[in-house]
XYZ file of C-alpha atoms in Angstrom:
181
model
C 121.933 111.183 109.667
C 122.849 113.461 106.752
C 120.376 116.283 107.387
C 120.861 119.505 109.304
C 118.001 121.219 111.168
C 116.814 123.229 108.152
C 116.756 120.138 105.942
C 114.760 118.215 108.544
C 112.245 121.064 108.750
C 112.032 121.214 104.945
C 111.541 117.449 104.688
C 108.786 117.585 107.320
C 106.982 120.448 105.571
C 107.239 118.627 102.215
C 105.950 115.396 103.753
C 102.944 117.047 105.429
C 102.104 118.941 102.229
C 102.290 115.852 100.014
C 100.496 113.649 102.514
C 97.635 116.145 102.711
C 96.815 114.870 99.225
C 97.769 111.214 99.757
C 96.111 110.828 103.142
C 93.178 113.253 103.059
C 92.159 114.868 99.767
C 92.568 111.834 97.476
C 90.816 109.292 99.746
C 88.010 111.804 100.333
C 87.758 112.482 96.586
C 87.522 108.770 95.797
C 85.060 108.171 98.638
C 82.787 110.895 97.290
C 82.861 109.587 93.701
C 82.849 105.859 94.414
C 82.188 105.222 98.076
C 84.296 103.198 100.471
C 85.404 100.578 97.896
C 87.022 103.189 95.645
C 88.591 105.008 98.603
C 90.028 101.706 99.858
C 91.316 100.849 96.371
C 93.055 104.221 96.232
C 94.641 103.669 99.667
C 95.877 100.237 98.535
C 97.521 101.828 95.480
C 99.032 104.596 97.586
C 100.301 102.184 100.242
C 101.904 99.972 97.599
C 103.693 103.022 96.197
C 104.831 104.014 99.693
C 106.239 100.582 100.437
C 107.813 99.487 97.141
C 107.506 102.572 94.931
C 111.122 103.518 95.383
C 113.453 102.357 92.677
C 115.891 99.919 94.177
C 117.171 96.590 92.938
C 114.875 94.470 95.085
C 111.593 96.109 93.999
C 112.640 97.632 90.660
C 109.811 96.311 88.463
C 107.074 96.282 91.074
C 108.198 99.649 92.414
C 108.123 101.270 89.004
C 104.606 99.976 88.283
C 103.206 100.955 91.673
C 104.712 104.463 91.421
C 103.170 105.007 87.971
C 99.746 103.728 89.062
C 99.912 106.049 92.086
C 100.802 108.964 89.784
C 97.674 108.237 87.729
C 95.455 107.847 90.805
C 96.706 111.161 92.251
C 96.496 113.144 89.007
C 93.142 114.830 89.742
C 93.402 115.045 93.559
C 96.853 116.685 93.377
C 95.528 119.396 91.111
C 92.405 119.916 93.212
C 94.716 120.314 96.214
C 96.078 123.574 94.794
C 92.654 125.179 94.997
C 91.712 123.627 98.342
C 95.041 124.553 99.948
C 94.737 128.107 98.633
C 91.293 128.327 100.265
C 92.738 126.893 103.491
C 95.548 129.443 103.318
C 93.006 132.239 102.834
C 91.131 131.087 105.941
C 94.397 131.140 107.903
C 95.350 134.562 106.502
C 98.428 133.148 104.779
C 99.397 134.157 101.252
C 96.625 132.349 99.367
C 97.395 134.093 96.063
C 100.977 132.809 96.049
C 99.746 129.419 97.245
C 97.799 129.031 94.007
C 100.378 130.798 91.817
C 103.376 128.765 93.020
C 101.505 125.443 92.925
C 100.785 126.055 89.233
C 104.106 127.699 88.318
C 106.387 125.139 89.998
C 104.572 121.920 89.067
C 107.758 120.115 88.101
C 106.640 116.656 89.173
C 103.518 114.684 88.308
C 101.766 115.314 91.622
C 103.708 116.241 94.763
C 104.732 119.678 93.461
C 101.117 120.892 93.564
C 100.578 120.675 97.343
C 104.230 121.491 98.083
C 103.938 124.547 95.846
C 100.773 125.642 97.620
C 102.488 125.443 101.022
C 105.673 127.103 99.755
C 103.644 129.956 98.276
C 101.430 130.355 101.327
C 104.430 130.556 103.659
C 106.919 132.358 101.387
C 109.509 129.592 101.614
C 111.393 127.411 99.176
C 111.151 123.637 99.148
C 112.972 121.013 97.086
C 116.686 120.856 96.483
C 119.092 118.058 97.313
C 117.774 115.122 99.336
C 119.459 111.926 100.499
C 117.647 108.679 99.627
C 119.221 105.372 100.645
C 122.581 107.115 101.002
C 122.453 108.748 97.555
C 122.064 112.474 96.894
C 119.067 113.215 94.674
C 118.351 116.715 93.404
C 114.725 117.782 93.102
C 113.804 121.091 91.449
C 113.126 123.890 93.893
C 109.539 124.907 94.568
C 108.569 128.384 95.715
C 110.386 131.655 96.217
C 112.793 132.007 99.114
C 111.397 135.152 100.725
C 112.826 133.974 104.033
C 114.599 131.015 105.617
C 112.487 128.043 106.596
C 112.011 127.732 110.372
C 110.566 125.295 112.887
C 107.273 127.207 113.105
C 106.682 126.382 109.422
C 105.919 122.813 110.479
C 103.092 124.099 112.692
C 101.871 126.402 109.910
C 101.902 123.522 107.410
C 99.876 121.402 109.828
C 97.371 124.264 110.128
C 97.138 124.392 106.323
C 96.512 120.640 106.340
C 93.682 121.011 108.898
C 92.107 123.997 107.121
C 92.349 122.154 103.797
C 90.768 119.046 105.304
C 87.766 121.000 106.586
C 87.515 122.903 103.299
C 87.620 119.599 101.391
C 84.785 118.134 103.431
C 82.650 121.221 102.845
C 83.411 121.475 99.115
C 82.969 117.750 98.409
C 79.735 117.673 100.429
C 78.292 120.650 98.545
C 79.224 119.093 95.193
C 77.856 115.699 96.275
C 74.559 117.213 97.445
C 74.287 119.260 94.240
C 74.881 116.228 91.993
C 72.772 113.718 93.911
């Protein structure tokens, strides 16, 4: 109710970017190193963070713990995402160099800034800024360089990056798995 069109687009792009790690790269990473049990354990951690990981009075202690465990579980996959999303951006003929550069330069949060930075760099947009959570304004550091205004088509482009990154992840993890085993 508090967002204008640009803020809704930005929130959608940020969500798709972050969830490319949470929903695709990290589960795939854990499946490749530990099979289905480890992938399912990761998804349980991630789901707990999604449901109670926000700091509010009702879930303060449990939310804090689940958010920190999720940060630890996503530490490696979030960083791998920078490389995989840059490769996906290269395939799509987006700015893959800035995808990698911005994801490293603007890593101002434990994990979500890596994929958000990759998307911001690939598309030449700026993410972050003031968000409203449970009726309270929360400022998050900006990510990326504002070469242009964010637009509706950036949602489609971010989805394409997610698909290209997913395919790239399967190929890369399969090659590594075959090489090691």
